[in-house]
Structures are given as structure tokens and as C-alpha cells.
């Protein structure tokens, strides 16, 4: 395994980040229609914490897709997005993962310039990796969404994608927050303990804790989030403005390699092709180390063409704005840039 994690001081990030290549936009290709390697080895820094949604990065690294373009990928970690977003905007980091929160939109609206460039997490139809569970002893009493009336439901945060999914579920159930008791629990692991003690009745939980809780008899998976949010955009790939716009020869090759990794991931988990190899990579890079569990969990949906549900991102923003949680106006035309994924798909062809 070639995994290379770094905890890098901010003042050093600028020294190793991408830069210095010509701006050919990836027009020079090989005989098979793929892109030619860069003239010199170029480092691309990715802010990634080992989340399963980073599968495209991990697979592209391990299978040599980045290396084939003369790209040397380094992974770095940040304590929180408040530190990560300014570093990304300044070009000290080239690529990062992000989720929708009011604070995320506020940071960009107030001048932290980052680009939303590709999908990094959505739902596979009927197999949601981020979905509701109900307490094991209530499974015969809570059979439909309306049965959640009067129950204690845990979510991890307010004015976030979690809160958005929660309200989509309540709307689907014909309920409002006045009909339930909302419990904020920032640690998903603590939700398991709360299920065990009986202090909550249901929760918006995430894999692999959904599967773990089922195995331990604490909760059962309740329906599926695609019932009410089939096109929810849970996470996005973010790029620094310089990486996306100025280092086009590097960024296009990076995106093409990334999508190759995502396609292998889809082949493994949707088509059962090369699955053992992909699971080996995922156990190396993520916190889920048991290969057998990878056969049971509902995995993160990753679009093989990098496409995002942009309208859903807009819907999330509208909810935060309605709640009074956002400041200023968010310019989607400026901040959402799908040009890299479109060009990469032109090179690779649409996934089938």
C-alpha cells in the first residue's frame, strides 16, 4: 500500500502544493485517447481524514492512476473545516472534501474562495449509508414514518446536511418538529450508547455504525433515506481556485485519475467486479478494518462521472437561509464549477 498521510503545518503546505506546470488544459494526449503524463512530477495535496467518501482518492492512488499522470498525491488532515477552508482558498491545499453546513456557505459568502467541483457522497438507491435507525425494542411499534410522532430522535447538528435530511424525513412523514423531541448528539458513537440506555428512540446514523448497531442488537435500520431524499448531495469535492483555474493541466489529470478510481469503486460495489481488491484498499485507508463488514454495510454513493445534485445543494442552502443561519448571499454560479468533471468524462467516456 502506498498510503501517505501527513500532518502538515500550514506554513509548509504552500511549499509542497501544486504549481508550476504549463496551462495546456490537458490537450496533449496519448494514442489511446488518454492524457499524457505531466512533464515533471507534481505534488497534489488532499485534505482527507480517512472517510469512506474519499474512496476515489484512495483507489486512484493505490492503482497507480495518479502516478500514471506523474502526480504525487499527499494526504493531510485538519482538525476542522474552519482551518481547512482558508488553507484551500489560499492554495496551500489543492483538494478537500466538504459537506453542506450553514458555516460552509457563510465562509464562502464572506470571501473564502473555494470551488465545488465533483460529487463525494450521495445515496445509492435503496441502500443509504446515512439513514435513520430505530431502537431494537421499538421495531414492532415504529413501522412507518408517521409512527415517529412523539418519539425522541437524535441528529448530530443543526443547520447542516444532517438537519436537512431530518426535515426532509419529517416532511415525508407529515410531521413537524413540534410533533417529536429532537436530541442533538454530535458524536454518532454516543447515539449507539443512547440507544442501549433507551434515552433516544430513533437516530439519523451513519455507516459503519448502522451495521454495528444492528449486529449488537441496539437498533434496526428504518426504511431508507431514498424514500424522501433520493437526490440528496451529502458531500462534495472542493478545489482551490488556483488549482481549478490556473493549473488546468494538473487539475484535469487529477480529476481524470480520480474518476477512474470512482469507477473501480462502482464496479466493485454495484457490479461485484474486482471487489476484493477494492475492499483491501478501503480497509487500509478508512477506520473500517474488517473486510467482512464491507460486504454488509451500505456504502457511500459516488457518481462515476463526478456529477452532483446541484439543485439539492441549493435546497440545503435555502433551508439554512430560511432558518436565519446564513449571512450574505452565496453565488452558486461562481462557486460551483463542473468543468473538470465534464472534460474528464469527455476523455473517459460516460460510465456504463
Tab-separated table of C-alpha atoms in Angstrom:
chain	number	residue	atom	x	y	z
A	1	UNK	CA	0.000	0.000	0.000
A	2	UNK	CA	1.245	3.480	-0.896
A	3	UNK	CA	-0.774	5.427	1.637
A	4	UNK	CA	0.947	8.663	2.609
A	5	UNK	CA	-0.662	10.663	5.418
A	6	UNK	CA	0.814	13.893	6.651
A	7	UNK	CA	0.002	16.221	9.495
A	8	UNK	CA	1.447	19.299	7.851
A	9	UNK	CA	1.948	22.730	9.460
A	10	UNK	CA	0.178	25.393	7.430
A	11	UNK	CA	3.365	27.295	6.621
A	12	UNK	CA	4.759	24.181	4.912
A	13	UNK	CA	1.682	23.409	2.834
A	14	UNK	CA	2.395	26.166	0.354
A	15	UNK	CA	5.850	24.717	-0.274
A	16	UNK	CA	4.586	21.324	-1.422
A	17	UNK	CA	1.262	22.186	-3.067
A	18	UNK	CA	0.593	22.029	-6.767
A	19	UNK	CA	2.018	24.632	-9.099
A	20	UNK	CA	4.476	25.440	-11.836
A	21	UNK	CA	3.045	23.389	-14.695
A	22	UNK	CA	2.040	24.861	-18.032
A	23	UNK	CA	-1.609	25.663	-18.655
A	24	UNK	CA	-2.335	23.367	-21.592
A	25	UNK	CA	-5.671	22.255	-20.126
A	26	UNK	CA	-4.813	18.646	-20.877
A	27	UNK	CA	-4.981	18.922	-24.642
A	28	UNK	CA	-1.933	16.731	-25.267
A	29	UNK	CA	-2.965	13.069	-25.347
A	30	UNK	CA	-1.719	9.559	-25.994
A	31	UNK	CA	-2.606	7.246	-28.851
A	32	UNK	CA	-5.359	5.556	-26.823
A	33	UNK	CA	-7.093	8.894	-26.235
A	34	UNK	CA	-5.940	9.268	-22.642
A	35	UNK	CA	-3.954	12.230	-21.345
A	36	UNK	CA	-0.176	12.209	-21.475
A	37	UNK	CA	1.789	12.397	-18.198
A	38	UNK	CA	2.912	15.767	-16.873
A	39	UNK	CA	6.428	16.785	-17.860
A	40	UNK	CA	7.584	16.696	-14.255
A	41	UNK	CA	6.412	15.085	-11.034
A	42	UNK	CA	3.842	17.345	-9.376
A	43	UNK	CA	2.553	17.057	-5.822
A	44	UNK	CA	-1.157	17.464	-5.132
A	45	UNK	CA	-2.202	17.902	-1.506
A	46	UNK	CA	-5.563	16.449	-0.463
A	47	UNK	CA	-7.199	17.311	2.849
A	48	UNK	CA	-8.777	13.965	3.739
A	49	UNK	CA	-9.340	12.257	7.083
A	50	UNK	CA	-9.879	8.667	6.003
A	51	UNK	CA	-13.617	8.991	5.354
A	52	UNK	CA	-15.154	6.285	3.183
A	53	UNK	CA	-16.316	9.004	0.787
A	54	UNK	CA	-12.659	9.515	-0.155
A	55	UNK	CA	-12.652	6.142	-1.919
A	56	UNK	CA	-11.915	7.646	-5.331
A	57	UNK	CA	-8.727	9.234	-3.993
A	58	UNK	CA	-7.531	6.066	-2.256
A	59	UNK	CA	-8.226	3.751	-5.174
A	60	UNK	CA	-6.656	6.088	-7.743
A	61	UNK	CA	-3.542	6.285	-5.575
A	62	UNK	CA	-3.234	2.550	-4.959
A	63	UNK	CA	-3.953	1.530	-8.546
A	64	UNK	CA	-1.428	3.979	-9.948
A	65	UNK	CA	-3.831	6.286	-11.769
A	66	UNK	CA	-2.287	9.429	-10.273
A	67	UNK	CA	1.227	8.139	-10.812
A	68	UNK	CA	0.479	7.435	-14.487
A	69	UNK	CA	-0.024	11.186	-14.940
A	70	UNK	CA	3.135	11.978	-12.942
A	71	UNK	CA	1.077	13.204	-9.979
A	72	UNK	CA	2.313	12.536	-6.457
A	73	UNK	CA	-0.617	12.646	-4.029
A	74	UNK	CA	-0.155	13.522	-0.363
A	75	UNK	CA	-2.934	13.371	2.223
A	76	UNK	CA	-3.118	15.847	5.069
A	77	UNK	CA	-5.563	16.264	7.949
A	78	UNK	CA	-7.148	19.295	9.561
A	79	UNK	CA	-8.818	19.487	12.943
A	80	UNK	CA	-11.898	21.159	11.448
A	81	UNK	CA	-13.246	22.929	8.378
A	82	UNK	CA	-12.585	26.350	9.943
A	83	UNK	CA	-8.872	25.648	9.428
A	84	UNK	CA	-9.210	23.703	6.190
A	85	UNK	CA	-11.265	26.144	4.097
A	86	UNK	CA	-8.856	29.118	4.368
A	87	UNK	CA	-5.920	26.833	3.514
A	88	UNK	CA	-7.813	25.549	0.480
A	89	UNK	CA	-8.732	29.059	-0.646
A	90	UNK	CA	-5.095	30.146	-0.340
A	91	UNK	CA	-3.878	27.215	-2.441
A	92	UNK	CA	-1.976	25.701	0.495
A	93	UNK	CA	-4.116	22.613	-0.103
A	94	UNK	CA	-5.329	21.684	-3.584
A	95	UNK	CA	-8.283	19.373	-2.930
A	96	UNK	CA	-10.580	18.672	0.020
A	97	UNK	CA	-13.864	17.084	0.898
A	98	UNK	CA	-16.734	19.144	2.242
A	99	UNK	CA	-20.284	18.784	3.460
A	100	UNK	CA	-23.103	21.277	3.376
A	101	UNK	CA	-23.479	23.392	6.515
A	102	UNK	CA	-24.534	26.963	7.131
A	103	UNK	CA	-20.988	27.777	8.269
A	104	UNK	CA	-19.602	26.356	4.999
A	105	UNK	CA	-21.797	28.665	2.924
A	106	UNK	CA	-21.072	31.598	5.244
A	107	UNK	CA	-17.316	31.157	4.869
A	108	UNK	CA	-17.513	31.242	1.067
A	109	UNK	CA	-20.039	34.106	1.007
A	110	UNK	CA	-17.670	36.150	3.166
A	111	UNK	CA	-14.702	35.750	0.841
A	112	UNK	CA	-13.206	32.281	1.379
A	113	UNK	CA	-12.925	31.365	-2.297
A	114	UNK	CA	-13.183	27.613	-2.908
A	115	UNK	CA	-14.761	25.703	-5.777
A	116	UNK	CA	-17.319	22.893	-5.518
A	117	UNK	CA	-16.182	20.596	-8.313
A	118	UNK	CA	-17.455	16.999	-8.001
A	119	UNK	CA	-19.581	14.506	-6.121
A	120	UNK	CA	-18.129	12.949	-2.971
A	121	UNK	CA	-21.171	11.331	-1.455
A	122	UNK	CA	-24.812	10.662	-2.228
A	123	UNK	CA	-27.255	7.796	-1.748
A	124	UNK	CA	-27.268	4.571	-3.712
A	125	UNK	CA	-30.915	3.784	-4.400
A	126	UNK	CA	-32.383	1.706	-1.585
A	127	UNK	CA	-29.104	1.375	0.322
A	128	UNK	CA	-28.413	4.609	2.172
A	129	UNK	CA	-25.178	4.888	4.133
A	130	UNK	CA	-26.571	7.832	6.126
A	131	UNK	CA	-30.065	6.977	7.265
A	132	UNK	CA	-32.452	6.514	10.169
A	133	UNK	CA	-32.448	3.721	12.709
A	134	UNK	CA	-34.948	2.904	15.468
A	135	UNK	CA	-34.347	1.196	18.778
A	136	UNK	CA	-34.472	-2.590	18.600
A	137	UNK	CA	-37.291	-2.901	21.151
A	138	UNK	CA	-39.420	-0.409	19.198
A	139	UNK	CA	-39.168	-2.071	15.790
A	140	UNK	CA	-42.686	-3.536	16.046
A	141	UNK	CA	-44.165	-0.204	17.159
A	142	UNK	CA	-42.436	2.110	14.687
A	143	UNK	CA	-43.253	0.647	11.304
A	144	UNK	CA	-43.978	3.754	9.262
A	145	UNK	CA	-42.679	7.311	9.283
A	146	UNK	CA	-45.800	8.680	10.960
A	147	UNK	CA	-45.156	6.329	13.897
A	148	UNK	CA	-42.233	8.566	14.880
A	149	UNK	CA	-44.707	11.081	16.305
A	150	UNK	CA	-43.913	11.754	19.959
A	151	UNK	CA	-40.550	9.993	19.768
A	152	UNK	CA	-37.066	11.202	20.726
A	153	UNK	CA	-34.954	11.475	17.575
A	154	UNK	CA	-31.216	12.184	17.614
A	155	UNK	CA	-29.343	14.121	14.942
A	156	UNK	CA	-25.735	15.276	15.060
A	157	UNK	CA	-26.097	19.007	14.360
A	158	UNK	CA	-28.287	21.913	13.327
A	159	UNK	CA	-28.150	23.821	10.026
A	160	UNK	CA	-26.205	21.042	8.362
A	161	UNK	CA	-26.913	18.323	5.838
A	162	UNK	CA	-27.969	16.177	8.829
A	163	UNK	CA	-30.603	18.745	9.781
A	164	UNK	CA	-31.705	18.962	6.147
A	165	UNK	CA	-32.178	15.179	5.847
A	166	UNK	CA	-34.030	15.192	9.177
A	167	UNK	CA	-36.515	17.795	7.988
A	168	UNK	CA	-36.987	16.020	4.656
A	169	UNK	CA	-37.945	12.922	6.650
A	170	UNK	CA	-40.365	14.837	8.893
A	171	UNK	CA	-41.994	16.419	5.850
A	172	UNK	CA	-42.350	12.974	4.256
A	173	UNK	CA	-43.940	11.706	7.491
A	174	UNK	CA	-46.404	14.584	7.611
A	175	UNK	CA	-44.822	15.755	10.864
A	176	UNK	CA	-43.079	18.859	12.165
A	177	UNK	CA	-40.538	19.300	14.933
A	178	UNK	CA	-43.424	20.132	17.255
A	179	UNK	CA	-44.552	16.516	16.873
A	180	UNK	CA	-41.251	14.972	18.013
A	181	UNK	CA	-38.472	15.609	20.519
A	182	UNK	CA	-35.193	16.483	18.802
A	183	UNK	CA	-31.986	15.476	20.582
A	184	UNK	CA	-28.662	16.914	19.383
A	185	UNK	CA	-25.774	14.434	19.746
A	186	UNK	CA	-22.613	15.491	17.930
A	187	UNK	CA	-20.945	12.080	18.306
A	188	UNK	CA	-22.504	9.295	16.240
A	189	UNK	CA	-20.889	6.758	18.559
A	190	UNK	CA	-22.782	8.216	21.506
A	191	UNK	CA	-26.017	7.539	19.652
A	192	UNK	CA	-25.283	3.821	19.982
A	193	UNK	CA	-24.920	4.149	23.749
A	194	UNK	CA	-28.097	6.233	23.911
A	195	UNK	CA	-29.961	3.512	22.043
A	196	UNK	CA	-28.673	0.977	24.542
A	197	UNK	CA	-29.794	3.040	27.527
A	198	UNK	CA	-33.174	3.830	25.994
A	199	UNK	CA	-32.662	7.591	26.150
A	200	UNK	CA	-33.475	8.005	22.440
A	201	UNK	CA	-35.939	6.191	20.216
A	202	UNK	CA	-34.500	6.871	16.771
A	203	UNK	CA	-31.460	8.499	15.188
A	204	UNK	CA	-30.016	9.684	11.912
A	205	UNK	CA	-26.991	7.383	11.915
A	206	UNK	CA	-24.090	6.675	9.559
A	207	UNK	CA	-22.245	3.569	8.383
A	208	UNK	CA	-20.480	1.545	9.658
A	209	UNK	CA	-22.266	2.376	12.926
A	210	UNK	CA	-25.614	1.442	11.373
A	211	UNK	CA	-24.351	-2.078	10.738
A	212	UNK	CA	-22.504	-2.212	14.070
A	213	UNK	CA	-25.640	-1.244	15.991
A	214	UNK	CA	-27.664	-3.889	14.179
A	215	UNK	CA	-25.034	-6.504	14.981
A	216	UNK	CA	-25.088	-5.526	18.668
A	217	UNK	CA	-28.886	-5.573	18.842
A	218	UNK	CA	-29.165	-1.867	19.666
A	219	UNK	CA	-31.195	-0.687	16.696
A	220	UNK	CA	-32.604	-1.694	13.332
A	221	UNK	CA	-32.343	0.128	10.035
A	222	UNK	CA	-35.566	2.059	9.476
A	223	UNK	CA	-36.798	2.268	5.896
A	224	UNK	CA	-34.359	4.118	3.613
A	225	UNK	CA	-33.439	7.757	3.109
A	226	UNK	CA	-34.050	7.460	-0.627
A	227	UNK	CA	-37.763	7.301	0.266
A	228	UNK	CA	-37.712	11.051	0.902
A	229	UNK	CA	-34.322	12.347	-0.296
A	230	UNK	CA	-33.320	10.290	-3.359
A	231	UNK	CA	-31.122	13.037	-4.775
A	232	UNK	CA	-29.533	14.400	-1.612
A	233	UNK	CA	-25.982	15.692	-2.096
A	234	UNK	CA	-24.225	14.664	1.113
A	235	UNK	CA	-20.600	15.563	0.358
A	236	UNK	CA	-18.637	17.345	-2.367
A	237	UNK	CA	-15.082	17.500	-3.683
A	238	UNK	CA	-13.704	21.013	-3.209
A	239	UNK	CA	-10.823	22.587	-5.111
A	240	UNK	CA	-8.666	25.633	-4.569
A	241	UNK	CA	-9.351	28.346	-7.183
A	242	UNK	CA	-5.774	28.300	-8.480
A	243	UNK	CA	-5.773	24.510	-8.817
A	244	UNK	CA	-9.037	24.529	-10.764
A	245	UNK	CA	-8.460	27.579	-12.968
A	246	UNK	CA	-4.702	28.134	-13.297
A	247	UNK	CA	-3.178	24.652	-13.008
A	248	UNK	CA	-5.514	23.158	-15.593
A	249	UNK	CA	-3.046	20.631	-16.932
A	250	UNK	CA	-2.636	19.212	-13.420
A	251	UNK	CA	-6.239	19.524	-12.259
A	252	UNK	CA	-7.679	17.810	-15.331
A	253	UNK	CA	-5.311	14.878	-14.949
A	254	UNK	CA	-6.105	14.724	-11.258
A	255	UNK	CA	-9.851	14.632	-11.923
A	256	UNK	CA	-9.473	12.024	-14.649
A	257	UNK	CA	-7.477	9.779	-12.309
A	258	UNK	CA	-9.994	10.385	-9.519
A	259	UNK	CA	-12.904	9.317	-11.717
A	260	UNK	CA	-11.016	6.186	-12.744
A	261	UNK	CA	-10.822	5.335	-9.049
A	262	UNK	CA	-14.512	6.098	-8.527
A	263	UNK	CA	-15.423	3.879	-11.472
A	264	UNK	CA	-13.473	0.979	-9.973
A	265	UNK	CA	-15.397	1.585	-6.741
A	266	UNK	CA	-18.714	1.413	-8.598
A	267	UNK	CA	-17.588	-1.713	-10.448
A	268	UNK	CA	-16.820	-3.324	-7.088
A	269	UNK	CA	-19.912	-2.411	-5.102
A	270	UNK	CA	-22.552	-2.244	-7.842
A	271	UNK	CA	-21.279	-4.862	-10.295
A	272	UNK	CA	-19.278	-7.076	-7.911
A	273	UNK	CA	-16.210	-6.764	-10.161
A	274	UNK	CA	-12.778	-6.628	-8.511
A	275	UNK	CA	-14.454	-6.231	-5.134
A	276	UNK	CA	-11.825	-7.983	-3.027
A	277	UNK	CA	-9.071	-5.641	-4.222
A	278	UNK	CA	-11.188	-2.538	-3.587
A	279	UNK	CA	-12.174	-3.720	-0.108
A	280	UNK	CA	-8.483	-4.278	0.683
A	281	UNK	CA	-7.791	-0.657	-0.262
A	282	UNK	CA	-10.733	0.626	1.776
A	283	UNK	CA	-9.673	-1.287	4.883
A	284	UNK	CA	-6.205	0.231	4.567
A	285	UNK	CA	-7.353	3.839	4.278
A	286	UNK	CA	-10.512	4.003	6.414
A	287	UNK	CA	-11.448	3.209	10.010
A	288	UNK	CA	-13.463	0.159	8.919
A	289	UNK	CA	-10.796	-2.549	9.040
A	290	UNK	CA	-12.954	-5.695	8.864
A	291	UNK	CA	-13.305	-6.888	5.240
A	292	UNK	CA	-16.398	-8.901	6.176
A	293	UNK	CA	-18.193	-5.734	7.300
A	294	UNK	CA	-17.551	-4.145	3.910
A	295	UNK	CA	-19.749	-6.911	2.483
A	296	UNK	CA	-22.612	-5.840	4.773
A	297	UNK	CA	-22.535	-2.056	5.069
A	298	UNK	CA	-24.452	0.302	2.818
A	299	UNK	CA	-21.622	2.120	1.080
A	300	UNK	CA	-21.312	5.758	0.105
A	301	UNK	CA	-22.698	6.543	-3.328
A	302	UNK	CA	-20.078	8.066	-5.632
A	303	UNK	CA	-21.033	9.192	-9.121
A	304	UNK	CA	-18.727	7.583	-11.720
A	305	UNK	CA	-18.943	10.722	-13.847
A	306	UNK	CA	-18.477	13.046	-10.864
A	307	UNK	CA	-21.932	14.577	-11.315
A	308	UNK	CA	-23.557	16.372	-8.388
A	309	UNK	CA	-27.155	17.093	-7.445
A	310	UNK	CA	-26.606	20.847	-7.596
A	311	UNK	CA	-30.293	21.648	-7.165
A	312	UNK	CA	-30.241	19.773	-3.873
A	313	UNK	CA	-27.239	21.782	-2.667
A	314	UNK	CA	-29.290	24.885	-3.451
A	315	UNK	CA	-32.218	23.461	-1.467
A	316	UNK	CA	-29.966	22.889	1.526
A	317	UNK	CA	-28.741	26.468	1.343
A	318	UNK	CA	-32.323	27.755	1.145
A	319	UNK	CA	-33.193	25.910	4.354
A	320	UNK	CA	-30.242	27.418	6.235
A	321	UNK	CA	-31.157	30.853	4.916
A	322	UNK	CA	-34.787	30.404	5.983
A	323	UNK	CA	-33.525	29.473	9.461
A	324	UNK	CA	-31.540	32.719	9.628
A	325	UNK	CA	-28.285	30.775	9.837
A	326	UNK	CA	-26.573	32.299	6.784
A	327	UNK	CA	-25.032	35.719	6.287
A	328	UNK	CA	-24.678	37.375	2.909
A	329	UNK	CA	-25.562	35.745	-0.401
A	330	UNK	CA	-23.976	32.616	-1.826
A	331	UNK	CA	-23.085	32.840	-5.533
A	332	UNK	CA	-23.620	29.349	-6.959
A	333	UNK	CA	-22.534	30.429	-10.450
A	334	UNK	CA	-19.156	31.457	-9.065
A	335	UNK	CA	-18.618	28.636	-6.584
A	336	UNK	CA	-19.885	25.547	-8.438
A	337	UNK	CA	-17.548	24.555	-11.273
A	338	UNK	CA	-18.233	21.283	-13.084
A	339	UNK	CA	-15.847	21.942	-15.975
A	340	UNK	CA	-13.226	19.452	-14.759
A	341	UNK	CA	-15.639	16.548	-14.461
A	342	UNK	CA	-17.148	17.354	-17.850
A	343	UNK	CA	-13.717	17.394	-19.523
A	344	UNK	CA	-12.656	14.217	-17.727
A	345	UNK	CA	-15.800	12.433	-18.922
A	346	UNK	CA	-15.071	13.641	-22.462
A	347	UNK	CA	-11.760	11.790	-22.170
A	348	UNK	CA	-13.020	8.666	-20.396
A	349	UNK	CA	-16.474	8.432	-21.918
A	350	UNK	CA	-19.634	8.136	-19.850
A	351	UNK	CA	-19.667	5.288	-17.348
A	352	UNK	CA	-21.844	2.336	-18.300
